[in-house]
Short mmCIF file of C-alpha atoms in Angstrom, two decimals:
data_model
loop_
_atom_site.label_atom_id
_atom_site.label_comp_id
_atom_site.label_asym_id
_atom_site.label_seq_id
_atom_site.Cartn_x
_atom_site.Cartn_y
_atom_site.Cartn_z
CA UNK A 1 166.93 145.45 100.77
CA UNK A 2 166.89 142.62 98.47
CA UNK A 3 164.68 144.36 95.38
CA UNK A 4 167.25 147.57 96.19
CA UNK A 5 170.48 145.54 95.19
CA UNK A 6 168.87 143.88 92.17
CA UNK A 7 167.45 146.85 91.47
CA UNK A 8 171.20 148.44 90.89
CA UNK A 9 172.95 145.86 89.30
CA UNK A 10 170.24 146.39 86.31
CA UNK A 11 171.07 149.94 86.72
CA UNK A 12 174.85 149.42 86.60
CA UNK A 13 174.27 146.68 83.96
CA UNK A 14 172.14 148.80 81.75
CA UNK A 15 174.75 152.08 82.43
CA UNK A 16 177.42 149.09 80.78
CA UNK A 17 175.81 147.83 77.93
CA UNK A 18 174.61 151.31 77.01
CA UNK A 19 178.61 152.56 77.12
CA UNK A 20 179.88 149.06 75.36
CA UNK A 21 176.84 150.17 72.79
CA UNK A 22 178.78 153.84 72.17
CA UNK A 23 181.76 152.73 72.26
CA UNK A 24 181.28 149.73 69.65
CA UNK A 25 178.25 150.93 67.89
CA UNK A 26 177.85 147.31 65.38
CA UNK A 27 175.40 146.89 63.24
CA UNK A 28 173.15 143.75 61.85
CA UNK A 29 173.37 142.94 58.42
CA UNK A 30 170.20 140.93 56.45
CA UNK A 31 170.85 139.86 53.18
CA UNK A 32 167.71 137.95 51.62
CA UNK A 33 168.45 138.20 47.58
CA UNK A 34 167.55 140.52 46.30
CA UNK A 35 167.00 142.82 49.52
CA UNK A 36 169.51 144.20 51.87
CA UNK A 37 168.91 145.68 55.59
CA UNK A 38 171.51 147.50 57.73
CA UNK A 39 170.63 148.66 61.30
CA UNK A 40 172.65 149.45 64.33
CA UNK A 41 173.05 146.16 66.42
CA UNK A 42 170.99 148.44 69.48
CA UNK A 43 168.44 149.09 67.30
CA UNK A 44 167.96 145.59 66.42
CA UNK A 45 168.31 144.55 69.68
CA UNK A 46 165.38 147.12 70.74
CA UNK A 47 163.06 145.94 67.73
CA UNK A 48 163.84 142.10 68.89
CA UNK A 49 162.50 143.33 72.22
CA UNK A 50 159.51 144.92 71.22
CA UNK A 51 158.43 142.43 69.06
CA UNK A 52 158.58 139.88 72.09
CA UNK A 53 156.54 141.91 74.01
CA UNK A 54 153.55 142.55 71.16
CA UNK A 55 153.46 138.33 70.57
CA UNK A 56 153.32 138.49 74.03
CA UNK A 57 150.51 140.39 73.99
CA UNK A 58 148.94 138.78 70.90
CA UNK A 59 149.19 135.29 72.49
CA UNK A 60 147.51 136.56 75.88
CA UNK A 61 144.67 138.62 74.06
CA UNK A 62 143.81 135.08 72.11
CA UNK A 63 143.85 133.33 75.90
CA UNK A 64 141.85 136.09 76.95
CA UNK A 65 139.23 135.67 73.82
CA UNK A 66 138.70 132.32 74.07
CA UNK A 67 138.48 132.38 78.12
CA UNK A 68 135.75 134.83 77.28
CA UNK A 69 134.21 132.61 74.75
CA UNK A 70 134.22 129.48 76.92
CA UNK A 71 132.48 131.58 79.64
CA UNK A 72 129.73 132.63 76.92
CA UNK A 73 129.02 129.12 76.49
CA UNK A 74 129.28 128.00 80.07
CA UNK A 75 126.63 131.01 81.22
CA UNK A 76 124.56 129.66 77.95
CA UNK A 77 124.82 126.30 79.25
CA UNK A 78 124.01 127.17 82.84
CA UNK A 79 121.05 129.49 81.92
CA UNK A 80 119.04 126.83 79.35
CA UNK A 81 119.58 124.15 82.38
CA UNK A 82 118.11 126.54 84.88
CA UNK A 83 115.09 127.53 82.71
CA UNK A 84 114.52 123.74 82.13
CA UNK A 85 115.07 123.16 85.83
CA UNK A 86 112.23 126.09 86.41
CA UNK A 87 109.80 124.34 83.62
CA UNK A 88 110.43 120.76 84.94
CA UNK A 89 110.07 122.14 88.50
CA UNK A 90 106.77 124.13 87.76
CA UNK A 91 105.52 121.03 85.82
CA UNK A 92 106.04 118.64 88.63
CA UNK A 93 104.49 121.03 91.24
CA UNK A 94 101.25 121.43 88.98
CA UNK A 95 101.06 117.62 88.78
CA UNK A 96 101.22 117.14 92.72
CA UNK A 97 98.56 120.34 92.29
CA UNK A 98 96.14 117.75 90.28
CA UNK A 99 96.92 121.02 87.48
CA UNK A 100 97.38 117.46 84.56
CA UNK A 101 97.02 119.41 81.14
CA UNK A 102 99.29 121.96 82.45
CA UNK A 103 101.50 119.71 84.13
CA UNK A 104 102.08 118.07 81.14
CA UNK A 105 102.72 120.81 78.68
CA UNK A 106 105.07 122.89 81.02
CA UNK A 107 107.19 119.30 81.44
CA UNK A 108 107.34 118.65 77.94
CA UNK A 109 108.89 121.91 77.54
CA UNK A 110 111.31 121.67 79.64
CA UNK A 111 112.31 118.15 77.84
CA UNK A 112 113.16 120.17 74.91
CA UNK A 113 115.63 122.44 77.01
CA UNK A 114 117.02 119.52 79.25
CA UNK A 115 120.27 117.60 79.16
CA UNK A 116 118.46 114.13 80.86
CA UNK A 117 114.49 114.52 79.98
CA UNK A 118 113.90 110.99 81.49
CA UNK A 119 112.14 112.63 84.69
CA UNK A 120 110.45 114.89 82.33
CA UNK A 121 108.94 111.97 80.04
CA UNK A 122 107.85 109.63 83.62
CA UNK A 123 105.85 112.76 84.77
CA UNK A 124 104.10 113.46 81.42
CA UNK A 125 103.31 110.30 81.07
CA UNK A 126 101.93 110.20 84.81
CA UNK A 127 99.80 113.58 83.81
CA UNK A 128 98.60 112.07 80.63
CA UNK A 129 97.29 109.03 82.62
CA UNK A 130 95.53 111.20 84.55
CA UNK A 131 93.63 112.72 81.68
CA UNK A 132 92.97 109.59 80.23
CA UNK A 133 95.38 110.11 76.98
CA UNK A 134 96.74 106.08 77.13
CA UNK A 135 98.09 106.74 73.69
CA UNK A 136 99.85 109.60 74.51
CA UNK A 137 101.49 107.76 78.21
CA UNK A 138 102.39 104.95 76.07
CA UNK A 139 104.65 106.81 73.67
CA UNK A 140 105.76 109.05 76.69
CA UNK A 141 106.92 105.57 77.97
CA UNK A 142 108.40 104.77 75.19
CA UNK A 143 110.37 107.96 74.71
CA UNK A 144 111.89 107.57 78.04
CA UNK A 145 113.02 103.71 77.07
CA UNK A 146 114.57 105.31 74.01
CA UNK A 147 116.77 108.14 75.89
CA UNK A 148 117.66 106.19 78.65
CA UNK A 149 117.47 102.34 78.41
CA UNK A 150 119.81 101.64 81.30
CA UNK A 151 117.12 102.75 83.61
CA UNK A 152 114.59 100.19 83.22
CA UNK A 153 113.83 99.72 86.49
CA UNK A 154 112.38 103.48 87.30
CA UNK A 155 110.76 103.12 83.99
CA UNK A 156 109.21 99.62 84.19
CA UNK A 157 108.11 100.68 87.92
CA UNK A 158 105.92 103.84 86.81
CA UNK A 159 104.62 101.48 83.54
CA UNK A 160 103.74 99.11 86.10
CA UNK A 161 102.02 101.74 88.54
CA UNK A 162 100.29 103.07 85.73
CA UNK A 163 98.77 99.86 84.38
CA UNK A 164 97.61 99.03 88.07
CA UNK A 165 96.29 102.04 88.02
CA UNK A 166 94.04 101.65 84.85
CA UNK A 167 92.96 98.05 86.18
CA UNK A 168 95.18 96.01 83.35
CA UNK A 169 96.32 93.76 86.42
CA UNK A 170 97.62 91.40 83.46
CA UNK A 171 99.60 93.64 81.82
CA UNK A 172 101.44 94.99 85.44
CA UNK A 173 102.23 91.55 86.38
CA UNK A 174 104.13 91.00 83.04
CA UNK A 175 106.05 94.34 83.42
CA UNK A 176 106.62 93.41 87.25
CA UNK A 177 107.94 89.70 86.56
CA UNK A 178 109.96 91.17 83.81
CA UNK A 179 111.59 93.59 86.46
CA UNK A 180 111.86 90.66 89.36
CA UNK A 181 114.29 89.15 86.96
CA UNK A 182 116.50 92.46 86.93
CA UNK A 183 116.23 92.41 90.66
CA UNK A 184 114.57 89.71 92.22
CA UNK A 185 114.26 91.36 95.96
CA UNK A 186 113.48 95.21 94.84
CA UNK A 187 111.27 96.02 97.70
CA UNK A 188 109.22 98.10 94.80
CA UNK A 189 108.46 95.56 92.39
CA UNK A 190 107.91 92.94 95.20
CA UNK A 191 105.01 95.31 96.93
CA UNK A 192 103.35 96.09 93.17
CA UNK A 193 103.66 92.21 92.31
CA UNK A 194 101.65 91.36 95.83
CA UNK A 195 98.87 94.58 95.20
CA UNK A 196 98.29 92.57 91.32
CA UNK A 197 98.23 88.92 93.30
CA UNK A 198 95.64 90.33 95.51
CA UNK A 199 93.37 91.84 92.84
CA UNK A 200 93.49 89.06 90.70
CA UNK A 201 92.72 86.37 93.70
CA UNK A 202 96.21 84.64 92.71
CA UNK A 203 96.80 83.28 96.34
CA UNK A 204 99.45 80.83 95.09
CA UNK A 205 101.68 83.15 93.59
CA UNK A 206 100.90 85.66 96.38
CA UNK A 207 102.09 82.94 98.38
CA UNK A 208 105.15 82.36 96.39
CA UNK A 209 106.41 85.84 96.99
CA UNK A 210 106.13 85.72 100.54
CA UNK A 211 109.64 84.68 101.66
CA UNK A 212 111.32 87.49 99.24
CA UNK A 213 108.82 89.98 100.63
CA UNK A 214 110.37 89.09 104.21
CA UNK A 215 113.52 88.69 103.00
CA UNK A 216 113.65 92.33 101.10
CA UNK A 217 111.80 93.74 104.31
CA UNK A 218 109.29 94.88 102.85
CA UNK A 219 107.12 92.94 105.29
CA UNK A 220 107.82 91.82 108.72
CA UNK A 221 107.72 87.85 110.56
CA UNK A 222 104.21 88.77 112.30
CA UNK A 223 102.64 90.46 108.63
CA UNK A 224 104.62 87.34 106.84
CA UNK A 225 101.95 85.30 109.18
CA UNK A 226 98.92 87.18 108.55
CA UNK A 227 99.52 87.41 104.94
CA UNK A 228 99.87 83.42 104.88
CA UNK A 229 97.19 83.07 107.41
CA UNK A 230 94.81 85.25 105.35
CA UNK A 231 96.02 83.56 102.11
CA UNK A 232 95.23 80.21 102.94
CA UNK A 233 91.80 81.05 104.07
CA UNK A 234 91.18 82.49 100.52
CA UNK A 235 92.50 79.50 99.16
CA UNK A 236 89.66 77.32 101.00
CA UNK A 237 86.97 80.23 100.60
CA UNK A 238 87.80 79.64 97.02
CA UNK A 239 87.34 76.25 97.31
CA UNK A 240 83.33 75.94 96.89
CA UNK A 241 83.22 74.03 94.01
CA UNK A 242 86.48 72.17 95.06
CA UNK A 243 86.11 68.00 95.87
CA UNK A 244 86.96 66.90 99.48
CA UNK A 245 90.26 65.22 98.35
CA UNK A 246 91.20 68.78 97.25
CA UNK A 247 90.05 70.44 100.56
CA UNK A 248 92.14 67.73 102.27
CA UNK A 249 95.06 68.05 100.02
CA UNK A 250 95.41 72.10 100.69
CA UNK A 251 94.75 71.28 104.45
CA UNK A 252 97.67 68.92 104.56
CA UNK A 253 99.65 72.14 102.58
CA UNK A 254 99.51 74.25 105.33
CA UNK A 255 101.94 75.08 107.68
CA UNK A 256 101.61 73.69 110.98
CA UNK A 257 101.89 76.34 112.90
CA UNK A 258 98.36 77.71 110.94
CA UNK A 259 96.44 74.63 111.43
CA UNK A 260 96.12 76.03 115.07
CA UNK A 261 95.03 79.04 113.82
CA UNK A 262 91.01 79.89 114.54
CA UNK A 263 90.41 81.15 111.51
CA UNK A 264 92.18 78.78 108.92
CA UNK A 265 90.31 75.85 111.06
CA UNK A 266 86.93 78.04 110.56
CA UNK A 267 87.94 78.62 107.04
CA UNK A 268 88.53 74.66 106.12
CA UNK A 269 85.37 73.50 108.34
CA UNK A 270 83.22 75.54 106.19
CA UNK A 271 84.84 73.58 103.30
CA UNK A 272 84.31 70.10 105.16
CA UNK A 273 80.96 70.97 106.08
CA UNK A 274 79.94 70.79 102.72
CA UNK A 275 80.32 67.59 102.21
CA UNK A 276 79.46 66.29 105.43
CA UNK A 277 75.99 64.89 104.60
CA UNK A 278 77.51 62.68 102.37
CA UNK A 279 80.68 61.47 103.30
CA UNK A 280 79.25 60.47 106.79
CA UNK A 281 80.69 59.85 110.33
CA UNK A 282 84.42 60.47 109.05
CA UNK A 283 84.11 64.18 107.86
CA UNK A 284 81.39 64.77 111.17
CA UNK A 285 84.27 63.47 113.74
CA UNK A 286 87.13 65.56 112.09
CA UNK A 287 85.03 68.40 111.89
CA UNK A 288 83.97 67.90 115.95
CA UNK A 289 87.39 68.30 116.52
CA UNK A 290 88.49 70.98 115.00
CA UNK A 291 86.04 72.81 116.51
CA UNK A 292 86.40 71.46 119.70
CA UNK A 293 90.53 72.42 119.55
CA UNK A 294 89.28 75.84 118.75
CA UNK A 295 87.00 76.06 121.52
CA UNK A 296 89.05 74.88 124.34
CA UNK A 297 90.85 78.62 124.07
CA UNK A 298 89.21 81.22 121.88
CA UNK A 299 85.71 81.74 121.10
CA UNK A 300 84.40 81.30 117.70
CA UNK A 301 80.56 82.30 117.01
CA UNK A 302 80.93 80.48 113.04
CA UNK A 303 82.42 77.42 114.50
CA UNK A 304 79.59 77.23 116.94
CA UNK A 305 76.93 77.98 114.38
CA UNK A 306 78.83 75.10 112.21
CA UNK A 307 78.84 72.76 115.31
CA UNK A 308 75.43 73.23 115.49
CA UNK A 309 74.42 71.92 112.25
CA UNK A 310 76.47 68.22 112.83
CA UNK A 311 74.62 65.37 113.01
CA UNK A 312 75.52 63.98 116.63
CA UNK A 313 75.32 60.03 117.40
CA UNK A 314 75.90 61.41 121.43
CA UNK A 315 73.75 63.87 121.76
CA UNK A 316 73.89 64.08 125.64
CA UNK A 317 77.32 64.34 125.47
CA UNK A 318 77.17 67.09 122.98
CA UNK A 319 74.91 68.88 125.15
CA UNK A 320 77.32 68.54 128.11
CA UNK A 321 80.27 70.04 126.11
CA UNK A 322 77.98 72.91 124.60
CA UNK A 323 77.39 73.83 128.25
CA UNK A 324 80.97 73.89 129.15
CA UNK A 325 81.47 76.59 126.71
CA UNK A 326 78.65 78.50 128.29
CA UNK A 327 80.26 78.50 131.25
CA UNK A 328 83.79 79.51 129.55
CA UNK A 329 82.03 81.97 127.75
CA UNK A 330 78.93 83.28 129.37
CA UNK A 331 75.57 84.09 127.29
CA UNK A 332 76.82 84.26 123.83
CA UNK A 333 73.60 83.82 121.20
CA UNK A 334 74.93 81.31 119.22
CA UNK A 335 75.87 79.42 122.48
CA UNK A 336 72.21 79.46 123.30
CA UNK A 337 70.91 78.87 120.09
CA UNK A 338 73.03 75.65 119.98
CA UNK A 339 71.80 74.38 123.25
CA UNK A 340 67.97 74.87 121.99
CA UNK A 341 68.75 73.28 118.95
CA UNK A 342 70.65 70.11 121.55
CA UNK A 343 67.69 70.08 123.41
CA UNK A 344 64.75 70.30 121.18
CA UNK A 345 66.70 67.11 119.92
CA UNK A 346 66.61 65.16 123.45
CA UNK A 347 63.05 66.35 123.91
CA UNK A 348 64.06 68.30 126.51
CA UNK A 349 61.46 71.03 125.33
CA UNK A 350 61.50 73.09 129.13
CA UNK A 351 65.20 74.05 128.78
CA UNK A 352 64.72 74.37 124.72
CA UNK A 353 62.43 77.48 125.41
CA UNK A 354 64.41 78.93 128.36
CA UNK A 355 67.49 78.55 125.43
CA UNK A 356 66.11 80.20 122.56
CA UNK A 357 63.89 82.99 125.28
CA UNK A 358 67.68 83.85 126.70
CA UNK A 359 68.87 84.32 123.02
CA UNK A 360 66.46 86.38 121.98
CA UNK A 361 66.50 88.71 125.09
CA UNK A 362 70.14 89.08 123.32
CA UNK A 363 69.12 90.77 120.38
CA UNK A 364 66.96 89.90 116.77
CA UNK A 365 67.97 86.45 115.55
CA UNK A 366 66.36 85.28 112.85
CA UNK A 367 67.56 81.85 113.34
CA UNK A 368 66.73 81.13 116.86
CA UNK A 369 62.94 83.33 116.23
CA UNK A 370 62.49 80.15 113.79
CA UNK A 371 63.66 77.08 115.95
CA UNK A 372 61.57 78.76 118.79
CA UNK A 373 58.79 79.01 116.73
CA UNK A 374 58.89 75.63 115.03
CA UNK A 375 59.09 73.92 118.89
CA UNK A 376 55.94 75.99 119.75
CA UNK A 377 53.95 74.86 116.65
CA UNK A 378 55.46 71.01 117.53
CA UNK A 379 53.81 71.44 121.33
CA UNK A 380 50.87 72.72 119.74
CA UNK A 381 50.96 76.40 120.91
CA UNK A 382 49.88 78.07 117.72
CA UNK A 383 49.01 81.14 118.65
CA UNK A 384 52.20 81.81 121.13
CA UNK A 385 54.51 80.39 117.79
CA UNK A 386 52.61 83.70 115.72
CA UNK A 387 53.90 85.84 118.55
CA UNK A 388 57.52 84.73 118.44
CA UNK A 389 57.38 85.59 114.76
CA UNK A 390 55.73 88.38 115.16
CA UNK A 391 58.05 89.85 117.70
CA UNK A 392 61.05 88.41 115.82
CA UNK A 393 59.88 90.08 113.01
CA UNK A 394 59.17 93.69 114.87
CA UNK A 395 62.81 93.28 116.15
CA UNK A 396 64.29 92.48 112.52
CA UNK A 397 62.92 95.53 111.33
CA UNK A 398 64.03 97.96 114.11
CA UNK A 399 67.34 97.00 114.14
CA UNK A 400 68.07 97.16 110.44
CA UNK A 401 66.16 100.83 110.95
CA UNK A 402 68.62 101.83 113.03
#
């Protein structure tokens, strides 16, 4: 209803003006020296009309162009980012593939159609590596610094993986400490710096990294423990050419908690042991009770081989705490082999052989075949000593047979 009343009043208006146009005609003079126009004012009034509607038109064809235009470019655009999206993807999936020449030809293409290459220059170089072109990864690496220096960490990281990689354990742990100083806890750079610690045997810096490791999660409390645990026996296996002041001074450097620990004790009494025939009674006791704090709850065969070789003012008593053990522990070989040894020393040469005859019913020991045998050849029994090596001999060989 409401389009039907507008709709007349521009009928009744237009019915008007065209009457008011009859009955006063006018016209529109120009003057513009030295031209003159004359038209009737309707006529002017009609060409003022129709020239609003063709710049009208004019203006919207030009919007209409250049929308055109803009979606030329934008399907351009769209089109060269998909075909480097399809190179970069095909490259990546041949490098997974092991496919490295390819891999790295069908990336670098795509680096010449893509907006951000940077993933396109860390894969070539990764491909390259894997051909053996270092020159060529190198300036891949250094492409990829160039475009996009703000991400030096991704970069740095596959540098760093690469060098590992190619055994320059030197080189990695420069790129890596250069990185910790960008982010000291990146759980990343912290697991690359402790695979280069390892390699290179650097226990204290391994050690120094620890408590980020833990802190950055990248480890957990119990693998914090083993990792120290393990690291400090390195540190004393490493110690072989160390003096006892130094053994004693990392001893005294480990937590306490690890200085209950079987195998750091193991690990350091191998170091004191050493230099037990020569520092006397001192080193001896200390080492007898390490042991012995071992032994009380968890069975150690080294530690009982080691105990074995002390030189005992109390032998008796020795031999009364060996034999506690074999109770606590039943028929272990080195057990045995430690009793023989205890009572070859007291002359007790009837329970030496039933020793050293239980260990070898055990298995082939090449230790106990010669302590039996040297008893034998000290009680004159020549001829039974030959057996003993003969048969320890006939075991050896069987069992490294098998």
């Amino acid at each position: 209803m409401r389009r039907l009343i507008i709709f007349l009043l521009f009928l009744v208006a237009s019915v008007w003006l065209g009457v008011e146009l009859v009955r006063h005609p006018g016209f529109l003079l120009i003057v513009y020296q030295p031209w003159m126009m004359q038209m009737p004012l309707w006529f002017a009034l009609l060409s003022f009309i129709l020239f609003l509607g063709l710049f009208y038109l004019f203006i919207a064809s030009i919007d209409r162009l250049g929308f055109l235009w803009y979606r030329l470019k934008n399907w351009h655009h769209l089109r060269r980012e998909h075909q480097s999206y399809t190179k970069t993807q095909q490259g990546l999936c041949a490098l997974i593939e092991g496919r490295f020449k390819k891999a790295e030809g069908l990336l670098l293409n795509g680096v010449n159609q893509s907006i951000e290459p940077l993933i396109n220059y860390l894969a070539a170089a990764k491909a390259s590596h894997e051909q053996g072109a270092y020159d060529r990864r190198d300036n891949y690496i250094q492409k990829a610094f160039q475009i996009a220096p703000k991400e030096e960490m991704s970069i740095g990281l596959t540098q760093a993986e690469l060098e590992l990689k190619q055994d320059r354990f030197e080189q990695a742990q420069a790129t890596l400490n250069h990185l910790r100083q960008i982010s000291p806890r990146h759980p990343r750079v912290l697991k690359l710096l402790e695979k280069v610690y390892v390699r290179l045997a650097d226990w204290k810096n391994l050690q120094g990294i620890l408590p980020s490791m833990r802190k950055a999660k990248v480890i957990t409390s119990a693998e914090y423990e083993l990792f120290e645990k393990n690291i400090y026996c390195e540190i004393f296996h490493s110690a072989a050419t160390k003096r006892l002041s130094d053994i004693r001074l990392i001893w005294n450097q480990v937590p306490r908690y690890l200085r209950k620990n079987p195998e750091v004790i193991c690990a350091y009494v191998k170091q004191l042991s050493r230099h037990a025939p020569v520092t006397g009674t001192d080193t001896t006791k200390e080492m007898e009770e390490l042991i012995r704090q071992v032994l009380k709850t968890t069975y150690s065969p080294q530690l009982v081989t080691i105990y074995g070789t002390l030189s005992f003012n109390h032998l008796n008593r020795q031999l009364v705490i060996a034999g506690a053990w074999l109770k606590m522990y039943g028929q272990q070989p080195e057990l045995l082999l430690l009793l023989g040894k205890l009572c070859v020393r007291l002359q007790l040469w009837g329970k030496a052989k039933d020793y050293f005859t239980k260990c070898l019913k055990l298995g082939p020991n090449v230790n106990a075949t010669l302590e039996y045998g040297k008893l034998l050849e000290q009680l004159n029994e020549p001829a039974h000593a030959m057996q003993v090596y003969h048969q320890g001999l006939v075991e050896l060989a069987d069992f490294h047979r098998k």
